[in-house]
PDB file of C-alpha atoms in Angstrom:
ATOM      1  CA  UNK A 203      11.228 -16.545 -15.365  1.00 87.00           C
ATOM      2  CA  UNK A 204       7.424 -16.723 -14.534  1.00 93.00           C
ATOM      3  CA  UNK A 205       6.212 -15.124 -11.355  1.00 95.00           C
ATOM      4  CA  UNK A 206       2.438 -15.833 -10.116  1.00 96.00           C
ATOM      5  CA  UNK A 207       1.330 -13.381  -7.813  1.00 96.00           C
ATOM      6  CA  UNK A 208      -2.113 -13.950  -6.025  1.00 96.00           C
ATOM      7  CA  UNK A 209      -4.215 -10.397  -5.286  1.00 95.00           C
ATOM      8  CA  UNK A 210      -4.347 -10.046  -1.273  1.00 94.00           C
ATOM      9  CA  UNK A 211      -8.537  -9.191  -2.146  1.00 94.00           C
ATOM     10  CA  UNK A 212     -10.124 -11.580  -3.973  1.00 93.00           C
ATOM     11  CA  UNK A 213      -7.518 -14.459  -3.937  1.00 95.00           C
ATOM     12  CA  UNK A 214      -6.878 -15.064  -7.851  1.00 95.00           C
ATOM     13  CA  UNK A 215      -3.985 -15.318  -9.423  1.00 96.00           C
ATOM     14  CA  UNK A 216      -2.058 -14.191 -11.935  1.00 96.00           C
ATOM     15  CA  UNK A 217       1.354 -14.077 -14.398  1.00 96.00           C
ATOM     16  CA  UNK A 218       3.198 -11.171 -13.740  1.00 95.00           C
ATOM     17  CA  UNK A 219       4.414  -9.566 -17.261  1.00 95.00           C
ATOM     18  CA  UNK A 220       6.014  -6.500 -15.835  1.00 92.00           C
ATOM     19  CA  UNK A 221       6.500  -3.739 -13.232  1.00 89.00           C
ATOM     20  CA  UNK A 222       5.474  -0.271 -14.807  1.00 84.00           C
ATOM     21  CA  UNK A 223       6.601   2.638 -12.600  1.00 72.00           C
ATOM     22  CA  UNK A 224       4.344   4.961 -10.350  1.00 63.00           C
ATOM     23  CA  UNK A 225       1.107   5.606 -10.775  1.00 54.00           C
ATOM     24  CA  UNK A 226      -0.777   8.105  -9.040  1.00 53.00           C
ATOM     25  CA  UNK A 227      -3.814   6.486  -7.105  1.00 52.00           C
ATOM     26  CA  UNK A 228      -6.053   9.164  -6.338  1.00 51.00           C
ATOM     27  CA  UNK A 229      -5.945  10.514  -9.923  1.00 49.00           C
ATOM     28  CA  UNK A 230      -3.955   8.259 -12.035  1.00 50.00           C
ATOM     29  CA  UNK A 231      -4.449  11.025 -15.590  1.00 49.00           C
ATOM     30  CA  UNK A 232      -1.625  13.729 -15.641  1.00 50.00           C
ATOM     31  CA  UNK A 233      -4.545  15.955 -16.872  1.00 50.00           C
ATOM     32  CA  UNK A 234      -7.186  15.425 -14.098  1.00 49.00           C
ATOM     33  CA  UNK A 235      -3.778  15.718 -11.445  1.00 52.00           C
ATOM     34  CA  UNK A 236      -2.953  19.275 -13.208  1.00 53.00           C
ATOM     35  CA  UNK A 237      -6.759  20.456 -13.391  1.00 53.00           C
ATOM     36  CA  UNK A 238      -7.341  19.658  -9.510  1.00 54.00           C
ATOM     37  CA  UNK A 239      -4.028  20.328  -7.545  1.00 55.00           C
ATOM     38  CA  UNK A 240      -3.740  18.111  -4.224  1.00 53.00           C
ATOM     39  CA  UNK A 241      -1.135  18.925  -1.182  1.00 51.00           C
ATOM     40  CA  UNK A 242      -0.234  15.364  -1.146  1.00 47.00           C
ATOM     41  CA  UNK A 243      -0.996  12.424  -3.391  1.00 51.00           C
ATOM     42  CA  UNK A 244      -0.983   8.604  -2.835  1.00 61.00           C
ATOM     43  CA  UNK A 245       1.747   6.778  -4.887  1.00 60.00           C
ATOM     44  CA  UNK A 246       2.040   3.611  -5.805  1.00 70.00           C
ATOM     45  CA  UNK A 247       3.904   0.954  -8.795  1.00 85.00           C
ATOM     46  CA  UNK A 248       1.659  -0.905 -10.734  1.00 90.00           C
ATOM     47  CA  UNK A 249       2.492  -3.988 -12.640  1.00 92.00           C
ATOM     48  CA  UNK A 250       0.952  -5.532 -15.858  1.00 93.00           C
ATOM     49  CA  UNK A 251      -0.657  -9.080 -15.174  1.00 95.00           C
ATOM     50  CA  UNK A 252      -2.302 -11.735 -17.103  1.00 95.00           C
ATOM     51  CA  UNK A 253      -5.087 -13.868 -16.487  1.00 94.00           C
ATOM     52  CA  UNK A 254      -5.682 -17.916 -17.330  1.00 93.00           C
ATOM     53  CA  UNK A 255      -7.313 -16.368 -20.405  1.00 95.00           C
ATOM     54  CA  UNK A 256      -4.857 -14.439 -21.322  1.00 95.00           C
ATOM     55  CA  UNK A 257      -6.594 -10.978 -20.326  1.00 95.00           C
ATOM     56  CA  UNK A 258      -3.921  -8.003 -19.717  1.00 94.00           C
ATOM     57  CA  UNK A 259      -4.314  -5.760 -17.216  1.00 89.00           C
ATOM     58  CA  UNK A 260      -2.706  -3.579 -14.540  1.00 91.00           C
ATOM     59  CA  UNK A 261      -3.098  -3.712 -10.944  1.00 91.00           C
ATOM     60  CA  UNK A 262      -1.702  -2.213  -7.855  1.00 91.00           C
ATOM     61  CA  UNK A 263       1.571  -3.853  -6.813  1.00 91.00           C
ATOM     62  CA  UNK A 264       0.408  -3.069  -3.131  1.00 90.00           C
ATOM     63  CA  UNK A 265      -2.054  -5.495  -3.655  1.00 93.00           C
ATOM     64  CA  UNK A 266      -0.275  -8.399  -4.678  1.00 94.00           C
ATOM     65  CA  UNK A 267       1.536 -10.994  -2.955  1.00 96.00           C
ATOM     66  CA  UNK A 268       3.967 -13.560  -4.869  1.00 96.00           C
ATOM     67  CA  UNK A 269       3.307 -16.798  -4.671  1.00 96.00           C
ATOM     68  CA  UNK A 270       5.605 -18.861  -7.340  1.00 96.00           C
ATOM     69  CA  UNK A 271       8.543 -18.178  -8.914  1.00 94.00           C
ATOM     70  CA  UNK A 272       9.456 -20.531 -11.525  1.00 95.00           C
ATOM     71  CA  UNK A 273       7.365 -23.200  -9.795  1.00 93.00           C
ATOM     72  CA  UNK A 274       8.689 -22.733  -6.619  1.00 95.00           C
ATOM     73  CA  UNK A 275       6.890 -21.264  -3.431  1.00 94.00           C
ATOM     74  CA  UNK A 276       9.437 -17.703  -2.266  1.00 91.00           C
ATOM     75  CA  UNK A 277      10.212 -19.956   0.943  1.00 90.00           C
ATOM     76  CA  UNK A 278      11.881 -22.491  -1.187  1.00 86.00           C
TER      77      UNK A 278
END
């Protein structure tokens, strides 16, 4: 199944490889979250994506939107 998913910010899209869990936004290292404790913390899933050339990264599912799944628009 492909999903594209288009980022709410700067409008590209993108194939969406996989949904990885929380991450921490403020400090996203266990380390740096031990070091400086915080009362409450910002958490959010992040997914892995792919570019048209093939470039992995992650991203902040909060910023996403998706806009085709298996060719067709969520709607359909």
């Amino acid at each position: 199944m492909t999903i594209i998913v288009k980022h709410r910010r700067t409008g590209n899209e993108y194939i969406l490889l996989g949904i990885n869990g929380e991450v921490d936004k403020v400090n996203p290292s266990r380390f740096i979250s031990e070091l400086f404790a915080q009362e409450k913390s910002e958490v959010s899933c992040s997914v892995t994506v792919c570019d048209v050339r093939g470039n992995i990264f992650l991203a902040y599912i909060d910023d996403l939107t998706v806009t085709e799944i298996d060719g067709k628009k969520p709607a359909d």
